[in-house]
mmCIF file of C-alpha atoms in Angstrom:
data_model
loop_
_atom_site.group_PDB
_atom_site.id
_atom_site.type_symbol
_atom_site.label_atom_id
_atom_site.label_comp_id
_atom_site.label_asym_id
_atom_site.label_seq_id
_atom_site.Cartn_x
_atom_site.Cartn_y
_atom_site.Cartn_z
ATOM 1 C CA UNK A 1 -153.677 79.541 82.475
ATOM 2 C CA UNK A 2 -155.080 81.471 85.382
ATOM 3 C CA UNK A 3 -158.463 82.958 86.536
ATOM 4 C CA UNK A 4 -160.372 85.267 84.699
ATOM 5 C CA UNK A 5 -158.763 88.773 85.962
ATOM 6 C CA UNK A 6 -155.818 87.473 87.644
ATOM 7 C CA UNK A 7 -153.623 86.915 84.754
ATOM 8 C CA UNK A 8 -151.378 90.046 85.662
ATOM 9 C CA UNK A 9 -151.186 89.083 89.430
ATOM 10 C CA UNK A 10 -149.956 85.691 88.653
ATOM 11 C CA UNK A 11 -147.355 87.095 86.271
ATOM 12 C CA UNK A 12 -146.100 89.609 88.723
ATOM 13 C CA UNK A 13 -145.812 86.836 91.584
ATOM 14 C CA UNK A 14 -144.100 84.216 89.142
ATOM 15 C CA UNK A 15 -141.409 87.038 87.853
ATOM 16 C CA UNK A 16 -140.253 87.205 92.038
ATOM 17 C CA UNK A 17 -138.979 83.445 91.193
ATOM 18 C CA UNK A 18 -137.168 84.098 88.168
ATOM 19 C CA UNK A 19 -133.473 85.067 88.975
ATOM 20 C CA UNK A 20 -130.875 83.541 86.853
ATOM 21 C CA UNK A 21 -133.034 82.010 83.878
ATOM 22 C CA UNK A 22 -133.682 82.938 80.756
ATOM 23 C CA UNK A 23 -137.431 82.926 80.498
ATOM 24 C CA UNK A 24 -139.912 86.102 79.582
ATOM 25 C CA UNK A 25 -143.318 85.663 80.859
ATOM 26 C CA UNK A 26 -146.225 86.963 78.024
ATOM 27 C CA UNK A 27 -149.702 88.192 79.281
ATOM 28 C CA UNK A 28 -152.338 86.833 76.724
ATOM 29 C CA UNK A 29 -155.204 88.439 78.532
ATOM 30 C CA UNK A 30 -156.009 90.662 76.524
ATOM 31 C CA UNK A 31 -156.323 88.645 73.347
ATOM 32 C CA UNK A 32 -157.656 85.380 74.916
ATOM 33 C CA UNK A 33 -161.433 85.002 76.508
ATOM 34 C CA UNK A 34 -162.933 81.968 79.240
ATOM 35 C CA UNK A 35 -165.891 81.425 78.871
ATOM 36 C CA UNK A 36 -167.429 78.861 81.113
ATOM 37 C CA UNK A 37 -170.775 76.371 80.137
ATOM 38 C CA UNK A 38 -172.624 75.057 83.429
ATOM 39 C CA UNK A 39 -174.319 71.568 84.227
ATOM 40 C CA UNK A 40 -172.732 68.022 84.096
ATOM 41 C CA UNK A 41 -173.646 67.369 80.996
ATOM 42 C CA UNK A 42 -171.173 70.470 79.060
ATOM 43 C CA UNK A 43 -168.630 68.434 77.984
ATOM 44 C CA UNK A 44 -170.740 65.734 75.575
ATOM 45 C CA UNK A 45 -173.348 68.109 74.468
ATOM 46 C CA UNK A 46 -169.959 70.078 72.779
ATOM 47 C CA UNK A 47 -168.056 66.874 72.179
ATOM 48 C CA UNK A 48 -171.110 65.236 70.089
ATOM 49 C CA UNK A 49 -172.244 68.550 68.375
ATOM 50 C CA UNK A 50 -168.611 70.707 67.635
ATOM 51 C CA UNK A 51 -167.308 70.910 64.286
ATOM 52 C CA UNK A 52 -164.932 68.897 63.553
ATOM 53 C CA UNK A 53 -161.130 70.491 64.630
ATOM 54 C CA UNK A 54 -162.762 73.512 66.874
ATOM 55 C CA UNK A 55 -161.818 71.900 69.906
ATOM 56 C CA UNK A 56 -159.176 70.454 71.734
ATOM 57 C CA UNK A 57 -161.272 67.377 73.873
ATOM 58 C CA UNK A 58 -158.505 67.177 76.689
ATOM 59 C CA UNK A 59 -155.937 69.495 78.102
ATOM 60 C CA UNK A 60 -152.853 67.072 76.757
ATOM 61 C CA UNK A 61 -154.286 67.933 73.185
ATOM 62 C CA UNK A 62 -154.358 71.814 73.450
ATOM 63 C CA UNK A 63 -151.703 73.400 71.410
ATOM 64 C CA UNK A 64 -151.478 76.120 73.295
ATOM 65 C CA UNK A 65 -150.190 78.421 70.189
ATOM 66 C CA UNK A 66 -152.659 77.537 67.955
ATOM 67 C CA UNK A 67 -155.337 78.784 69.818
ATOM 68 C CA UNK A 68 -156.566 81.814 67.102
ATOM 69 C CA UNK A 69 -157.993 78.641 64.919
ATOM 70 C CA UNK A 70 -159.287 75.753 68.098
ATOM 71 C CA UNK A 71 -160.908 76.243 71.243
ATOM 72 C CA UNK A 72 -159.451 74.418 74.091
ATOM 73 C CA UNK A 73 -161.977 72.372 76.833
ATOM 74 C CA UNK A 74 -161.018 72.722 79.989
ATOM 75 C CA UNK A 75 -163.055 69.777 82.022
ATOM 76 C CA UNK A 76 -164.979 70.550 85.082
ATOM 77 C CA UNK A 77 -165.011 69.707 88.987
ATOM 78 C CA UNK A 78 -167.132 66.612 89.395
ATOM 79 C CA UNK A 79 -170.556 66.966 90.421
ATOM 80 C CA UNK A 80 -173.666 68.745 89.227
ATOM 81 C CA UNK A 81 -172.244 72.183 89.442
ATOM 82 C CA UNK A 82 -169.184 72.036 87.586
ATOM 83 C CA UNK A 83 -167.861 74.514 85.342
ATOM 84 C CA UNK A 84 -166.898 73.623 81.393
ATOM 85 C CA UNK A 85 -164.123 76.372 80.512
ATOM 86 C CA UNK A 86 -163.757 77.180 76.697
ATOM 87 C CA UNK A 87 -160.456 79.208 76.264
ATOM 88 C CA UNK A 88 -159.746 80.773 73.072
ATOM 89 C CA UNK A 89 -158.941 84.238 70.474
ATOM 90 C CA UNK A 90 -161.571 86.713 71.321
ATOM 91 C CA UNK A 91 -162.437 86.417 67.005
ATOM 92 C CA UNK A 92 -162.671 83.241 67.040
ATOM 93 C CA UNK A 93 -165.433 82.520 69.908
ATOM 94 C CA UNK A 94 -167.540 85.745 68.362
ATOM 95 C CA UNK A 95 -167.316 84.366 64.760
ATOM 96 C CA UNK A 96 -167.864 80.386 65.391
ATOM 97 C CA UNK A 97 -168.459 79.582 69.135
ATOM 98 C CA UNK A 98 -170.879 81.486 70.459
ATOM 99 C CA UNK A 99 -173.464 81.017 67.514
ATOM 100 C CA UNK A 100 -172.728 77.643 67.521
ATOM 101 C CA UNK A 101 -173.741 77.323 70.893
ATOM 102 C CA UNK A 102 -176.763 79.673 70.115
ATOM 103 C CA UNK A 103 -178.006 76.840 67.887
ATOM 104 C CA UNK A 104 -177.761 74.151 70.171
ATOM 105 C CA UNK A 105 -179.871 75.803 72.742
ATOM 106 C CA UNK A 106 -177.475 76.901 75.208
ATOM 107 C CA UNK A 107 -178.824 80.245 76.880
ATOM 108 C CA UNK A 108 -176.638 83.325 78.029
ATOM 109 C CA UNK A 109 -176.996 83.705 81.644
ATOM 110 C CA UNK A 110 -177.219 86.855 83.317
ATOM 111 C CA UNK A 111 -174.322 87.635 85.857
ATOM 112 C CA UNK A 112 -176.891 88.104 88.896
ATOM 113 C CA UNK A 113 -178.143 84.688 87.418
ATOM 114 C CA UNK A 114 -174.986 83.042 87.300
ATOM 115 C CA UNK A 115 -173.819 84.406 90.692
ATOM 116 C CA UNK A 116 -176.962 82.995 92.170
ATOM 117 C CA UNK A 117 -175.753 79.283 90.864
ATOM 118 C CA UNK A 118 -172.540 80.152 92.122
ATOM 119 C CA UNK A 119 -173.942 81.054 96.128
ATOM 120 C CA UNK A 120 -176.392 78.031 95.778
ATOM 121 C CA UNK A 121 -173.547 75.420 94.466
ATOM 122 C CA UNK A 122 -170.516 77.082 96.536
ATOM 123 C CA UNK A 123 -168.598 77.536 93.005
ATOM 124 C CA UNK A 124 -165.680 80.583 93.771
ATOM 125 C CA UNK A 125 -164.592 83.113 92.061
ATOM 126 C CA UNK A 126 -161.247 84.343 91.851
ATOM 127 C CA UNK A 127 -161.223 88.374 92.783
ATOM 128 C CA UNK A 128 -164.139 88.109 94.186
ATOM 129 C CA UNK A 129 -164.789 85.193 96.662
ATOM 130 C CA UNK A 130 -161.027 84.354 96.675
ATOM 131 C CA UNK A 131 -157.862 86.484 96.908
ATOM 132 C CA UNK A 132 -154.766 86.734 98.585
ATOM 133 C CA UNK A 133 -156.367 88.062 101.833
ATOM 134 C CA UNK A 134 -158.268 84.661 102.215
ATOM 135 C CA UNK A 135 -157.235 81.191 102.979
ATOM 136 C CA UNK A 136 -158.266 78.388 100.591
ATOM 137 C CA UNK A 137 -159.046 76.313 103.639
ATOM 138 C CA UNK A 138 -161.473 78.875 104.026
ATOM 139 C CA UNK A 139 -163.498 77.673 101.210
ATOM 140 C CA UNK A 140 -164.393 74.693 99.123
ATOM 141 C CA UNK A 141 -161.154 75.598 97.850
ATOM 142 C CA UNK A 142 -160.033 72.746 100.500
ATOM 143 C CA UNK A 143 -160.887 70.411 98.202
ATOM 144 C CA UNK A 144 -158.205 71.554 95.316
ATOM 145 C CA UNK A 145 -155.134 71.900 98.237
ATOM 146 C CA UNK A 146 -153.160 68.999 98.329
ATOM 147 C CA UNK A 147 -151.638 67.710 101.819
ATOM 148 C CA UNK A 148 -149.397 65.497 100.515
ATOM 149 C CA UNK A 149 -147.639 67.372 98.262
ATOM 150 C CA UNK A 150 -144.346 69.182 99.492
ATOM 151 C CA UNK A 151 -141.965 72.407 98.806
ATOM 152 C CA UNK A 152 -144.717 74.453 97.554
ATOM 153 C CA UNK A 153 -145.273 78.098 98.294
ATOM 154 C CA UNK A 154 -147.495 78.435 101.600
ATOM 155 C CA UNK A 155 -147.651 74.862 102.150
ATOM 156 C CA UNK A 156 -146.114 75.111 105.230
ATOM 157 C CA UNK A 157 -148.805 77.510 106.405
ATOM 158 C CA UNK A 158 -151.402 75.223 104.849
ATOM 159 C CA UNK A 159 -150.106 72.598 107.082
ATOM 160 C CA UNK A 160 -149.849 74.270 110.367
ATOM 161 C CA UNK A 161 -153.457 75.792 109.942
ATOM 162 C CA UNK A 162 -154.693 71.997 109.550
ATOM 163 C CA UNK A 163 -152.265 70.688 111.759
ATOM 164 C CA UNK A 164 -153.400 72.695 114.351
ATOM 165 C CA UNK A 165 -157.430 73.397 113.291
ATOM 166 C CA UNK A 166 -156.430 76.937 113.446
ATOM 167 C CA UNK A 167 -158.654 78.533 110.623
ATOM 168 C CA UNK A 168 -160.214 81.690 112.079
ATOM 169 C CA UNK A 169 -163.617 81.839 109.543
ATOM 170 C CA UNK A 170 -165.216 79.913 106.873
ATOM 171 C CA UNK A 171 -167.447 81.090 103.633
ATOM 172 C CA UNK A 172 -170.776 80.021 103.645
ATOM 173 C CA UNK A 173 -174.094 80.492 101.999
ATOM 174 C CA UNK A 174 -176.339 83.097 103.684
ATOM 175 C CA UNK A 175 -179.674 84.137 103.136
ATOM 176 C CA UNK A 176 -180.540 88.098 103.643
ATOM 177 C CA UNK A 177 -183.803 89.497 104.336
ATOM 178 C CA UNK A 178 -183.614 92.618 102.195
ATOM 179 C CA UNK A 179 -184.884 94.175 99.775
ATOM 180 C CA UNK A 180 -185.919 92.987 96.578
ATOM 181 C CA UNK A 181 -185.814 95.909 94.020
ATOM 182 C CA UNK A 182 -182.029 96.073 93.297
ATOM 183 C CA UNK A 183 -179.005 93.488 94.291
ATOM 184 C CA UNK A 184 -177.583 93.956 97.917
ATOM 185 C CA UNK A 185 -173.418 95.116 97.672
ATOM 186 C CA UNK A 186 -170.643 93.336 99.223
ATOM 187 C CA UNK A 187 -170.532 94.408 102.963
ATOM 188 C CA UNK A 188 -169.673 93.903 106.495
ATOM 189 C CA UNK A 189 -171.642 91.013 109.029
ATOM 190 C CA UNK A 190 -172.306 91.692 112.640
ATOM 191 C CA UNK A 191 -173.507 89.369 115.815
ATOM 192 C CA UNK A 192 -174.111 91.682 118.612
ATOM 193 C CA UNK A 193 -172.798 94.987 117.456
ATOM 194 C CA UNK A 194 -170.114 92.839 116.921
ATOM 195 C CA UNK A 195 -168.291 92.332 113.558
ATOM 196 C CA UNK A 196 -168.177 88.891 112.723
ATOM 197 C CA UNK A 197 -167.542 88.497 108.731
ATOM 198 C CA UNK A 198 -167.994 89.947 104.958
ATOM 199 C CA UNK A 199 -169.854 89.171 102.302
ATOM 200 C CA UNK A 200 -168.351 88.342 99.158
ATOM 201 C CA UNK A 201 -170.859 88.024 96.396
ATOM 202 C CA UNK A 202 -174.411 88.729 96.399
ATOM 203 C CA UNK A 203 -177.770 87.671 93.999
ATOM 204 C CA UNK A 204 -181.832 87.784 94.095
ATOM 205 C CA UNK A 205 -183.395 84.716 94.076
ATOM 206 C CA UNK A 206 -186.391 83.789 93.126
ATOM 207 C CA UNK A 207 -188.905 82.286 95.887
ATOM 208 C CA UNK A 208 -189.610 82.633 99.805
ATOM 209 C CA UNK A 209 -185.239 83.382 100.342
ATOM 210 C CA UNK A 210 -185.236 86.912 98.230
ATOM 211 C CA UNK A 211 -181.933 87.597 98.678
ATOM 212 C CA UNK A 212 -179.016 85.222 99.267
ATOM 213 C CA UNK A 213 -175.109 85.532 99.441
ATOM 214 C CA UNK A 214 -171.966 84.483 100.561
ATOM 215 C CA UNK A 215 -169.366 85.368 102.937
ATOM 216 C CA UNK A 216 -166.507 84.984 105.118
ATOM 217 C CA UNK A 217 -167.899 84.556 108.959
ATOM 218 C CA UNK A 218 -165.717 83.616 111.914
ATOM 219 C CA UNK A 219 -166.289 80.500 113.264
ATOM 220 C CA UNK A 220 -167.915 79.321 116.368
ATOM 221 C CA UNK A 221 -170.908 82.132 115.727
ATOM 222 C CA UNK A 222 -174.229 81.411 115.767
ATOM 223 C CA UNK A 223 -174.683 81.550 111.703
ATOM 224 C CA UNK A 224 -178.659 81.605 112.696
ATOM 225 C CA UNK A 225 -178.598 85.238 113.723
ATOM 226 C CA UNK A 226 -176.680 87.371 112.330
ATOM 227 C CA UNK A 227 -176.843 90.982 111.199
ATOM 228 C CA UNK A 228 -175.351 92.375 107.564
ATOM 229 C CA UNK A 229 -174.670 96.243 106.923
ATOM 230 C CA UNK A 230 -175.762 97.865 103.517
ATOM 231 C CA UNK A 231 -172.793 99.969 102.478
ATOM 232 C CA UNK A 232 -174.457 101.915 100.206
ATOM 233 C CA UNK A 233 -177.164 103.385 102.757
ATOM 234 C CA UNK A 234 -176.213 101.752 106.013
ATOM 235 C CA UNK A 235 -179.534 100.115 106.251
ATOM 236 C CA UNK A 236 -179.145 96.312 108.140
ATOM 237 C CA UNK A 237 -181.255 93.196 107.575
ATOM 238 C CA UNK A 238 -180.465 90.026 109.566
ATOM 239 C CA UNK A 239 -179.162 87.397 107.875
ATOM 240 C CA UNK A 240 -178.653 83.304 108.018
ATOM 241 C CA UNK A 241 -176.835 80.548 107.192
ATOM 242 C CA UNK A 242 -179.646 77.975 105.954
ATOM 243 C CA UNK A 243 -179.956 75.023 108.025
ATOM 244 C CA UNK A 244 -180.059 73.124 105.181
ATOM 245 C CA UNK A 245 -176.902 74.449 103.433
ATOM 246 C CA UNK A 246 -174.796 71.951 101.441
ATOM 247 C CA UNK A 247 -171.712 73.500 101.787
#
């Protein structure tokens, strides 16, 4: 299983390491959907209230070609911010899932909404906060790397970059002070005239912040002063990594 949009990129990189096997790689995408449920308490609200059969309670349990008739439950991360992942046939979460979880109260978040839980609980998303062009040291990614593990691809570069404390920038939670009307785009940071970082994703917020983010921002800068560019008018508005930030 891979991250929502990256189901053809992982395909294309796992068919480079198939040579002399006989093995045919399918792309489900299209006729599978994630949906994700947020807040520690996912999994037993859906284990205590599912009909009986609809879901698969552990990974082991998923059969993985029987998914047109039972949902499977991907657990979270631990912690308050984890994400629940339902994976299953686009009919079957239309017809039985989603009104199912209509009637147990659970509410259909925005996206601006859910990117804003995302920036304030440092929760990535793949394609957006996360791609081949970034390091997973980078991020709270760290956390899912393992350095004891050997023989994998890029863990020799994972190594050396901890080895060595060689990361070059870090993502962090920013706060911009722009405008309210509309979301802010992904765009480029500056210190000085100086470009120092990107921003990845973006939300409003409710309360005295506005506007918050996050985004990619080289380390050793003074995160308490820095500058961010609006690329769809070229307006800037400084920007801040709270003192207070979590992650």
């Amino acid at each position: 299983m891979a991250s929502p949009g990256c189901g053809t990129l992982v395909q294309e990189w796992l068919e480079k390491y198939i040579i002399m096997e006989d093995i045919t790689l399918l792309n489900l995408s299209s006729t599978m959907t994630i949906s994700c449920l947020a807040g520690p308490k996912a999994i037993s609200r859906i284990l205590s209230n599912a009909p009986a059969g609809l879901i698969a309670d552990s990974v082991s349990a998923i059969d993985w070609s029987q998914l047109v008739s039972q949902i499977a439950l991907i657990p979270p991360d631990p912690g308050p911010a984890g994400l629940t992942y339902l994976v299953g046939e686009h009919g079957l979460l239309e017809r039985e899932v989603l009104p199912w979880l209509a009637s147990l109260g659970v509410v259909m978040l925005p996206s601006e909404v859910f990117a804003a839980h995302r920036i304030l609980n440092g929760i990535v998303m793949p394609g957006v906060d996360a791609s081949e062009n970034e390091n997973p040291l980078e991020s709270p990614l760290r956390d899912h790397v393992s350095f004891s593990k050997g023989c994998y691809i890029g863990q020799e570069v994972i190594a050396r970059i901890d080895t060595y404390k060689k990361l070059q920038r870090a993502l962090r939670p920013l706060v911009i002070e722009g405008p309210t009307e509309s979301c802010l785009s992904a765009g480029k940071l500056y210190q000085g005239g100086t470009e120092v970082g990107y921003t990845t994703t973006h939300a409003r917020y409710p309360g005295p912040w506005r506007q918050i983010a996050m985004g990619y921002i080289r380390i050793g800068v003074d995160t308490g002063s820095l500058e961010y560019l609006d690329p769809t008018d070229g307006s800037r508005h400084s920007a801040y990594v709270p003192k207070d930030a979590t992650w």
